[in-house]
mmCIF file with all atom_site columns, C-alpha atoms in Angstrom:
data_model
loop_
_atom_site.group_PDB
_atom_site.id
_atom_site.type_symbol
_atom_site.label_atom_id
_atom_site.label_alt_id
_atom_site.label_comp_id
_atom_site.label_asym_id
_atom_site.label_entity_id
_atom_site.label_seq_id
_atom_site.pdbx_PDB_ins_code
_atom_site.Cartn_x
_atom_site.Cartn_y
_atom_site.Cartn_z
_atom_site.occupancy
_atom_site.B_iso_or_equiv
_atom_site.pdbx_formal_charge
_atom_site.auth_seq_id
_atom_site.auth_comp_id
_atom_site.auth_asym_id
_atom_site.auth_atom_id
_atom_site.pdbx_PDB_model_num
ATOM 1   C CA . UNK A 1 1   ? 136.524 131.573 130.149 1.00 0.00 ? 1   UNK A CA 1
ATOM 2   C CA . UNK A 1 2   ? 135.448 133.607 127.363 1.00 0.00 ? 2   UNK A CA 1
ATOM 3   C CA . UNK A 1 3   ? 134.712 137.434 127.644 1.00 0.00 ? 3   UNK A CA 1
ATOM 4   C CA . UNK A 1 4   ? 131.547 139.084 127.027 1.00 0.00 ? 4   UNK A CA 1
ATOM 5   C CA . UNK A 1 5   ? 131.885 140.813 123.607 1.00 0.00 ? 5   UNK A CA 1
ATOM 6   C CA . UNK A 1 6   ? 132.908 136.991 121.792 1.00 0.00 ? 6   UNK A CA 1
ATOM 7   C CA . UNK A 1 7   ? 129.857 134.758 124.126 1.00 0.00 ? 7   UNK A CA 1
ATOM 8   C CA . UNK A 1 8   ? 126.926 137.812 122.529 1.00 0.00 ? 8   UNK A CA 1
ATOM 9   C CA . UNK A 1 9   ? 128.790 137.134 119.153 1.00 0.00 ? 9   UNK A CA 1
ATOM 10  C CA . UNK A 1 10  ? 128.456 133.893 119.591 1.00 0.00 ? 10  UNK A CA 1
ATOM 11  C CA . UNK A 1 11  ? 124.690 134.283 120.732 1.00 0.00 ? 11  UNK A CA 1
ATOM 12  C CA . UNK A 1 12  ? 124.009 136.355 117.573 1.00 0.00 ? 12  UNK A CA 1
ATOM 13  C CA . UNK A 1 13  ? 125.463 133.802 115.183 1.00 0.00 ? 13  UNK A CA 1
ATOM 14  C CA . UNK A 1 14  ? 123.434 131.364 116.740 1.00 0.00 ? 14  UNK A CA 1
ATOM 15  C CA . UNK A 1 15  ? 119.936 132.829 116.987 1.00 0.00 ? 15  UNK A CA 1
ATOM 16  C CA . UNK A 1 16  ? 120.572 134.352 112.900 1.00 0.00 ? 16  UNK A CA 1
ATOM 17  C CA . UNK A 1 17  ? 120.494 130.265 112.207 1.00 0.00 ? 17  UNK A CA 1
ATOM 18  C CA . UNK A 1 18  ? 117.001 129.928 113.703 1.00 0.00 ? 18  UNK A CA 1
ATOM 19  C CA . UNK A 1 19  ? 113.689 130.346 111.879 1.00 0.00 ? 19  UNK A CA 1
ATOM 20  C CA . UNK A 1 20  ? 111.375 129.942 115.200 1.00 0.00 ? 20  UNK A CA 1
ATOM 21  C CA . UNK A 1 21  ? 111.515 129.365 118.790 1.00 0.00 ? 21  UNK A CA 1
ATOM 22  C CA . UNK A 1 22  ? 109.342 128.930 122.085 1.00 0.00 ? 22  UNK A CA 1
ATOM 23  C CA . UNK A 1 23  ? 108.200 132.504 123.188 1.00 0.00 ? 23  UNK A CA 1
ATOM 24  C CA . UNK A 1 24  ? 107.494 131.905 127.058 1.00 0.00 ? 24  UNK A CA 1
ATOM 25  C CA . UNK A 1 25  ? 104.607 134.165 128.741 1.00 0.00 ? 25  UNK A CA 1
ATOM 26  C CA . UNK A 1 26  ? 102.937 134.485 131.920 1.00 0.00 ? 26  UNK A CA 1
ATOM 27  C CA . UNK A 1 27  ? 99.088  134.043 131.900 1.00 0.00 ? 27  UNK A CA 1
ATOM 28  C CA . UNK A 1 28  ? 97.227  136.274 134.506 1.00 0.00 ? 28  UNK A CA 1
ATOM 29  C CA . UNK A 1 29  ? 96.427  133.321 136.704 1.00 0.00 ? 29  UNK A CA 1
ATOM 30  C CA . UNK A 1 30  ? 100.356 132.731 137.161 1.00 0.00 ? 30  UNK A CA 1
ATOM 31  C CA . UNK A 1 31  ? 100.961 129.430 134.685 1.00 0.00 ? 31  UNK A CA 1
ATOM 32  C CA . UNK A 1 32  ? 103.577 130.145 131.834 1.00 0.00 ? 32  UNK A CA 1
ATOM 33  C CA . UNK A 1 33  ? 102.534 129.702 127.920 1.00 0.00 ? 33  UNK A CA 1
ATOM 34  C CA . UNK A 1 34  ? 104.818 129.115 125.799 1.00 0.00 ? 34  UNK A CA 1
ATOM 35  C CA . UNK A 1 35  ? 104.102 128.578 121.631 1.00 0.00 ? 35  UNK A CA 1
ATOM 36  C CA . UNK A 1 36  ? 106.113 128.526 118.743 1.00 0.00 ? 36  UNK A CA 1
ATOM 37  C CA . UNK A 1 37  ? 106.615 132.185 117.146 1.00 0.00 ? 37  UNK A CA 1
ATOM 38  C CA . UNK A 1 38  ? 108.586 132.488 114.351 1.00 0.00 ? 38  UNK A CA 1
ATOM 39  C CA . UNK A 1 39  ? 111.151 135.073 114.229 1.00 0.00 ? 39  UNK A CA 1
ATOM 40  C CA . UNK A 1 40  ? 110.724 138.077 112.113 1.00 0.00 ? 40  UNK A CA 1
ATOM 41  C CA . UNK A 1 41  ? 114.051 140.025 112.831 1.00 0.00 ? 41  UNK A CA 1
ATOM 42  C CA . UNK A 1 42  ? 116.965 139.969 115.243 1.00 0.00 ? 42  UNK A CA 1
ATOM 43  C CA . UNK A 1 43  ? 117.633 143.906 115.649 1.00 0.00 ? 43  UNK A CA 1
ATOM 44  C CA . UNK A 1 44  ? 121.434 145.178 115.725 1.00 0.00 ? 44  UNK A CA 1
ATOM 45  C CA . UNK A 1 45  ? 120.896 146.164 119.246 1.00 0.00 ? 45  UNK A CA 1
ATOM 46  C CA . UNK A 1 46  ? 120.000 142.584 120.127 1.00 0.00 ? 46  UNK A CA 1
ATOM 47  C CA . UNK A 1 47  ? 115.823 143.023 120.276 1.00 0.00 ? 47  UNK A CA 1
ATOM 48  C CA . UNK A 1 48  ? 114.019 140.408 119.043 1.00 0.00 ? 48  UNK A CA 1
ATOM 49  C CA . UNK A 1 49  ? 110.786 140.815 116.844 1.00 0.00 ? 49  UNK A CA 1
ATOM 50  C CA . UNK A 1 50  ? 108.051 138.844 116.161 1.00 0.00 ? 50  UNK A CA 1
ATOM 51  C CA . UNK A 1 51  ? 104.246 138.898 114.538 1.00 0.00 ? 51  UNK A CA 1
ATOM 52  C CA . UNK A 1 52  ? 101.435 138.421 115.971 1.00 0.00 ? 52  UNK A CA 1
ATOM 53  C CA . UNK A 1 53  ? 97.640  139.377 115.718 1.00 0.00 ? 53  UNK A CA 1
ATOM 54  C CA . UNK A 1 54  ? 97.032  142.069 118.703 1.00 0.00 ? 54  UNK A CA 1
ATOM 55  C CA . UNK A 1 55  ? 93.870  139.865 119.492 1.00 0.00 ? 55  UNK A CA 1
ATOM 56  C CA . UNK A 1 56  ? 96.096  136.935 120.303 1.00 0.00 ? 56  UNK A CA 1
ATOM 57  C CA . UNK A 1 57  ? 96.129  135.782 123.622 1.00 0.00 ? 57  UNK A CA 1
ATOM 58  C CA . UNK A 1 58  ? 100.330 136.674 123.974 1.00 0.00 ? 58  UNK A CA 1
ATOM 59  C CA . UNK A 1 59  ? 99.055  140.069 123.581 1.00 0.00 ? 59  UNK A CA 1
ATOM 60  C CA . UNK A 1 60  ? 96.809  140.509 126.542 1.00 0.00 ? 60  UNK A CA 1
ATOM 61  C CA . UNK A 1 61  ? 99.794  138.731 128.696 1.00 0.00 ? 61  UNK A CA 1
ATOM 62  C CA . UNK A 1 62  ? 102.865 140.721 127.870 1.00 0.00 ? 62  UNK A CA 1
ATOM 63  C CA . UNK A 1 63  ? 100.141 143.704 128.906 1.00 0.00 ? 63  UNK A CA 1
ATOM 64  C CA . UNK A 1 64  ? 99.826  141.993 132.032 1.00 0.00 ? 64  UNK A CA 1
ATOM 65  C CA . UNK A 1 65  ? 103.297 140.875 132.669 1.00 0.00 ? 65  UNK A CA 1
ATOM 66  C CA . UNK A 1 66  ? 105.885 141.880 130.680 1.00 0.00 ? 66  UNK A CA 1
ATOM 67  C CA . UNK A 1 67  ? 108.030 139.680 131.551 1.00 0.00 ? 67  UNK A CA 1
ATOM 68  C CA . UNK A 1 68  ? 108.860 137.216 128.677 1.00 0.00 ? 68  UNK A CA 1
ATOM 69  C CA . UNK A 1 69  ? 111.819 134.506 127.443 1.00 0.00 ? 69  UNK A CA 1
ATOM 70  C CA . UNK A 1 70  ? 111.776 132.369 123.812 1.00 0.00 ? 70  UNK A CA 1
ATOM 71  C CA . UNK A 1 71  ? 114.259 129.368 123.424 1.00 0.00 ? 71  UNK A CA 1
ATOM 72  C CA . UNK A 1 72  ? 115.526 127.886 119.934 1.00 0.00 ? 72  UNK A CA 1
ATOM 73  C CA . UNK A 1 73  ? 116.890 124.712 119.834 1.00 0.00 ? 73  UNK A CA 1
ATOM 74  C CA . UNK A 1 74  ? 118.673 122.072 117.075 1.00 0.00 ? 74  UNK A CA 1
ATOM 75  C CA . UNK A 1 75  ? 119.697 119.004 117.372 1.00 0.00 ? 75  UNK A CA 1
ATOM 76  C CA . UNK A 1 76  ? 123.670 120.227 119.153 1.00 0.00 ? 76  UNK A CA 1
ATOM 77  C CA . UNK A 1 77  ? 122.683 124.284 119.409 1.00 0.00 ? 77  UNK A CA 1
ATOM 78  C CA . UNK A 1 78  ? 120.193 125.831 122.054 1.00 0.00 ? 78  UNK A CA 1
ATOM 79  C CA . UNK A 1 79  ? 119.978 129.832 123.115 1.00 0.00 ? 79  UNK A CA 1
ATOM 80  C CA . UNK A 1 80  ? 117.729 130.761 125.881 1.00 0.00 ? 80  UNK A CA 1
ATOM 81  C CA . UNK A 1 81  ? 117.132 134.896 125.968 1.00 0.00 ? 81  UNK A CA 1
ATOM 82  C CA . UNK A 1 82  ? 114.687 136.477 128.361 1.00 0.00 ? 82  UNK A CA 1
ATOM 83  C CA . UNK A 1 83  ? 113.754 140.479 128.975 1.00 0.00 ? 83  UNK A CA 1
ATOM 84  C CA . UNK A 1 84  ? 110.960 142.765 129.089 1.00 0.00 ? 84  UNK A CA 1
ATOM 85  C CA . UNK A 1 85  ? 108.392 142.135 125.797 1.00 0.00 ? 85  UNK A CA 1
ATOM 86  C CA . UNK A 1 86  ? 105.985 144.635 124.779 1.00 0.00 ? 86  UNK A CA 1
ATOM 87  C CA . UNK A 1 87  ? 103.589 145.241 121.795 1.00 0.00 ? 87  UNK A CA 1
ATOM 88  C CA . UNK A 1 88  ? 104.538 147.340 119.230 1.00 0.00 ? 88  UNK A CA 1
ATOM 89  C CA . UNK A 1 89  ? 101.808 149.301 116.626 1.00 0.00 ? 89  UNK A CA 1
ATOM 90  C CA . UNK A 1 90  ? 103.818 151.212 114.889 1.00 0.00 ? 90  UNK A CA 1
ATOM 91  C CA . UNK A 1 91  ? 103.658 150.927 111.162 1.00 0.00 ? 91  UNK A CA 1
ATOM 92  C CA . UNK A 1 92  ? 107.471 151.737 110.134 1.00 0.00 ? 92  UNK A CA 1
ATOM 93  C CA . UNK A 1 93  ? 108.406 149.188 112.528 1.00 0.00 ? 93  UNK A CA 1
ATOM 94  C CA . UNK A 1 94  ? 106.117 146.590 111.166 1.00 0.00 ? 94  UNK A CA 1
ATOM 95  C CA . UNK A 1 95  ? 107.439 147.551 107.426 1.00 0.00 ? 95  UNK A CA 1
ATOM 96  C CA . UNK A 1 96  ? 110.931 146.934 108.339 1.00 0.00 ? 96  UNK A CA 1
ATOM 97  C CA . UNK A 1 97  ? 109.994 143.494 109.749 1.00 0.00 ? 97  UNK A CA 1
ATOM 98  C CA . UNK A 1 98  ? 107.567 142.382 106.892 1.00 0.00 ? 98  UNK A CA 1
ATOM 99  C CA . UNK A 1 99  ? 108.027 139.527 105.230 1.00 0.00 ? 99  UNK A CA 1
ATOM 100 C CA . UNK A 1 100 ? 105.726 138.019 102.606 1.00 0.00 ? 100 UNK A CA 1
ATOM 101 C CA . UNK A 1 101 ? 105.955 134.936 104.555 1.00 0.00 ? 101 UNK A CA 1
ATOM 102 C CA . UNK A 1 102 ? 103.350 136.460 106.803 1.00 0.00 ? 102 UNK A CA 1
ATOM 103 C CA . UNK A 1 103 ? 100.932 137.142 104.736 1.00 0.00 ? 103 UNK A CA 1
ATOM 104 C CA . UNK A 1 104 ? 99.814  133.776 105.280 1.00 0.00 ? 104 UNK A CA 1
ATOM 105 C CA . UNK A 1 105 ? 98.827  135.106 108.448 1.00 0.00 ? 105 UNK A CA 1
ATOM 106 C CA . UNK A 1 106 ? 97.999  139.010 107.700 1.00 0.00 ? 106 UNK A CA 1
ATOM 107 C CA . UNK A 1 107 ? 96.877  138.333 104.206 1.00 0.00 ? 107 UNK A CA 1
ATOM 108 C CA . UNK A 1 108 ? 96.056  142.691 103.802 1.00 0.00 ? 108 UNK A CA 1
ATOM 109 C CA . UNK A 1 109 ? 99.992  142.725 104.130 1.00 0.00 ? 109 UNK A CA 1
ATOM 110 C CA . UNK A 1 110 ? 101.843 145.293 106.754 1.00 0.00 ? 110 UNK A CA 1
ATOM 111 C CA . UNK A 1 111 ? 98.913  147.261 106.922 1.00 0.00 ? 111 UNK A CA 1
ATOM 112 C CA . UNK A 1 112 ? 96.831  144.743 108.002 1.00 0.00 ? 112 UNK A CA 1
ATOM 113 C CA . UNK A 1 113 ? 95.337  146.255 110.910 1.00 0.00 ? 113 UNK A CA 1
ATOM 114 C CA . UNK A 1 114 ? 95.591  143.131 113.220 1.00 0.00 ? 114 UNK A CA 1
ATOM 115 C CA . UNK A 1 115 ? 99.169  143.317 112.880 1.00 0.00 ? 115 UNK A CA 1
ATOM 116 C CA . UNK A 1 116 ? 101.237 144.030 115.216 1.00 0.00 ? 116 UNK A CA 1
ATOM 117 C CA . UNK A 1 117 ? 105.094 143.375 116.561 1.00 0.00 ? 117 UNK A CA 1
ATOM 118 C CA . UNK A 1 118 ? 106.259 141.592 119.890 1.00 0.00 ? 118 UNK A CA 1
ATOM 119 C CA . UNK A 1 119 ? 109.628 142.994 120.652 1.00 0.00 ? 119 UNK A CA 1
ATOM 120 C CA . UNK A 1 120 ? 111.725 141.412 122.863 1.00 0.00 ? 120 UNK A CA 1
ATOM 121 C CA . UNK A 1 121 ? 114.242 143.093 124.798 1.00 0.00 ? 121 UNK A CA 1
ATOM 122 C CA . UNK A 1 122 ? 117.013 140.780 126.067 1.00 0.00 ? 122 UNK A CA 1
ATOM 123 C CA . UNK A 1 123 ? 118.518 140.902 129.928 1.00 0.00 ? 123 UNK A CA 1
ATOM 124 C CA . UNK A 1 124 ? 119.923 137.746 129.754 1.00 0.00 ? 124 UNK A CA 1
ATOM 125 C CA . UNK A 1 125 ? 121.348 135.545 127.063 1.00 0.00 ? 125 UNK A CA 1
ATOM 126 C CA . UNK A 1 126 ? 122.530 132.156 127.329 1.00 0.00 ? 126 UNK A CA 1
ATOM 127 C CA . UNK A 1 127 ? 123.780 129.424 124.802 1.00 0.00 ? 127 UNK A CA 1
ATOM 128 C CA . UNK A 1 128 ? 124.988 126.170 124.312 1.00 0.00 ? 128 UNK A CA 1
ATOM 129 C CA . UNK A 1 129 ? 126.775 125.046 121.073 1.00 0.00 ? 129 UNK A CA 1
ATOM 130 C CA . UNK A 1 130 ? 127.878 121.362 120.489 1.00 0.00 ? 130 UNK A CA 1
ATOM 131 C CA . UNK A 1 131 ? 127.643 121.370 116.409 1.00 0.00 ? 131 UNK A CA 1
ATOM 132 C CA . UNK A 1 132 ? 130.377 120.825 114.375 1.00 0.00 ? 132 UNK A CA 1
ATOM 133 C CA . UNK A 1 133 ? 134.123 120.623 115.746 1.00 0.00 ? 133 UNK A CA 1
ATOM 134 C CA . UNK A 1 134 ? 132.581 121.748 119.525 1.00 0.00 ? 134 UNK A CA 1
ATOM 135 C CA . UNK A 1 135 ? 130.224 119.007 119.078 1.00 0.00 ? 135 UNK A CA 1
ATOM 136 C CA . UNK A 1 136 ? 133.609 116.745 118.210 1.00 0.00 ? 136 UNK A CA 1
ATOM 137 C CA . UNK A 1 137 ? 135.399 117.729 121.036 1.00 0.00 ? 137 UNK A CA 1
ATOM 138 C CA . UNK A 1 138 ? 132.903 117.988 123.841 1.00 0.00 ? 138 UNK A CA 1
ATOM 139 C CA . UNK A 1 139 ? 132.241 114.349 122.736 1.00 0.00 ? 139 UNK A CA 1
ATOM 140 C CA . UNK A 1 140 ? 136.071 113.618 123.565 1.00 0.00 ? 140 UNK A CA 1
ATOM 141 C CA . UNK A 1 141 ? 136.310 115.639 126.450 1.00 0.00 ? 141 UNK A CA 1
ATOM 142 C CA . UNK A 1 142 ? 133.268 114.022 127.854 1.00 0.00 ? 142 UNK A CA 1
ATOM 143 C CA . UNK A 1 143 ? 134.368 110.653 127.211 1.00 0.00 ? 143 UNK A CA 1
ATOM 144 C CA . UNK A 1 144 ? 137.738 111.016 128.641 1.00 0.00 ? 144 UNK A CA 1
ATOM 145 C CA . UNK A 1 145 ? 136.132 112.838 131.965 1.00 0.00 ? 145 UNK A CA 1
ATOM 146 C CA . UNK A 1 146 ? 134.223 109.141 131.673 1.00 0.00 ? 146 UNK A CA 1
ATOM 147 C CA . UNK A 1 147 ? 136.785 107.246 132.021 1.00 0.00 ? 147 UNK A CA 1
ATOM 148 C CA . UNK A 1 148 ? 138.321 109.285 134.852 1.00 0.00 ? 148 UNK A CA 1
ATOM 149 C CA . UNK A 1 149 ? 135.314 109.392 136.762 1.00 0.00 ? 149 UNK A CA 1
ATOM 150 C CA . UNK A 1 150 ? 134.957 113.495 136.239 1.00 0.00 ? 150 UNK A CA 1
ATOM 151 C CA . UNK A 1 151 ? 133.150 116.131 134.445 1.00 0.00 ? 151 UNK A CA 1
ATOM 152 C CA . UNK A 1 152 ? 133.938 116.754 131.253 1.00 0.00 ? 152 UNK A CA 1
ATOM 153 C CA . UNK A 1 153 ? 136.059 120.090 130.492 1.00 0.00 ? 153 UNK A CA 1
ATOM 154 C CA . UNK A 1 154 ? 133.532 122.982 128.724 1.00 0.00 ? 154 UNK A CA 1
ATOM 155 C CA . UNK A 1 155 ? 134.932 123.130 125.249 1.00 0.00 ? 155 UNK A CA 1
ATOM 156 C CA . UNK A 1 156 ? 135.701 127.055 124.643 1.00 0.00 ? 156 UNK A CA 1
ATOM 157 C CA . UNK A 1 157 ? 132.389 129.025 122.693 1.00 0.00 ? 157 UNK A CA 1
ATOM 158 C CA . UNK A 1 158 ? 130.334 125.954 123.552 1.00 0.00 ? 158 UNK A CA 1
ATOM 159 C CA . UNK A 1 159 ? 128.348 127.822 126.506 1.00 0.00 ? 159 UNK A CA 1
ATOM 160 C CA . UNK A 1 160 ? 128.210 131.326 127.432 1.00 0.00 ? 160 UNK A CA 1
ATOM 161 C CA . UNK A 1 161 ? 126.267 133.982 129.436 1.00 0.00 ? 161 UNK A CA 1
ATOM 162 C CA . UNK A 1 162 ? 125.378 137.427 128.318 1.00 0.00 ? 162 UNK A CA 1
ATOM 163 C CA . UNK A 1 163 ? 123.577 139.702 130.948 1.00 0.00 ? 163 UNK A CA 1
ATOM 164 C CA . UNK A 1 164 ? 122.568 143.517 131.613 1.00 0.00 ? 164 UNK A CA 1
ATOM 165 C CA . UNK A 1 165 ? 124.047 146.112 129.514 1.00 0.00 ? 165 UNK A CA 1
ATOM 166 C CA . UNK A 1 166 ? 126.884 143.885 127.825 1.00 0.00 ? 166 UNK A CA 1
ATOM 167 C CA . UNK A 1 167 ? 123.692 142.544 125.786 1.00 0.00 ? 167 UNK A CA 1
ATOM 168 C CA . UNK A 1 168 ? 123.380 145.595 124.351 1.00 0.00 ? 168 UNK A CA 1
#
């Protein structure tokens, strides 16, 4: 078991290695939406930005429910983070997330006045890492639990949890 300071670590290493995930909303008839959102910055407090045009359709569901996850995945890496989302306006903020990437999108720049942030705010974190050496040995542990007739043995760092305030 690995303690809560090395598995958001962990988390943080692993989400700085993705470009985009799957932002998850709720639509006001109940069904979740999710669509790929690329990821404009990963705050040092853990909150998660991303643009978007405040006439998108995300936009009118965070208002509704603010309730919101986004997953990234590789080929042996996956993180899974949901929290509150909600839309942020404010110019400074957009600044420090501007990238000239998205000016395919927002081609008057961080001005553009259909610009805006979704900032996530994670409650819960979770990860799964089988790249690399972890990827190695979950691949032995789960072939000896094969031949045994058991589960294989979590490799240490290759899954943890991050919840509440510990996020933070």
């Amino acid at each position: 078991m690995t303690d809560e300071r090395t598995d958001r670590e962990r988390m943080r290493a692993l989400v700085k290695e993705f470009h985009s995930g799957m932002l998850v909303t709720r639509a006001p008839e109940g069904t979740m939406h999710a669509r790929p959102m690329a990821l404009a910055k990963l705050a040092d407090d853990d909150d998660l930005f991303f643009a978007t045009s405040i006439e998108s359709g995300k936009v009118s569901e965070i208002e509704h429910d603010h309730h919101a996850a986004v997953t990234f995945q590789s080929t042996g890496a996956y993180v899974s983070i949901s929290g509150p989302a909600r839309i942020v306006t404010d110019r400074a903020q957009i600044r420090a997330c501007w990238s000239e990437t998205m000016k395919v999108w927002f081609p008057k720049g961080p001005d553009d006045p259909s610009l805006c942030l979704l900032q996530l705010r994670p409650v819960h974190a979770e990860y799964w890492n089988t790249e690399g050496i972890k990827g190695l040995r979950y691949v032995y542990e789960a072939a000896k639990a094969y031949v045994k007739g058991r589960q294989p043995v979590v490799v240490p760092g290759q899954h943890g949890e991050v919840d509440g305030p510990a996020i933070r």
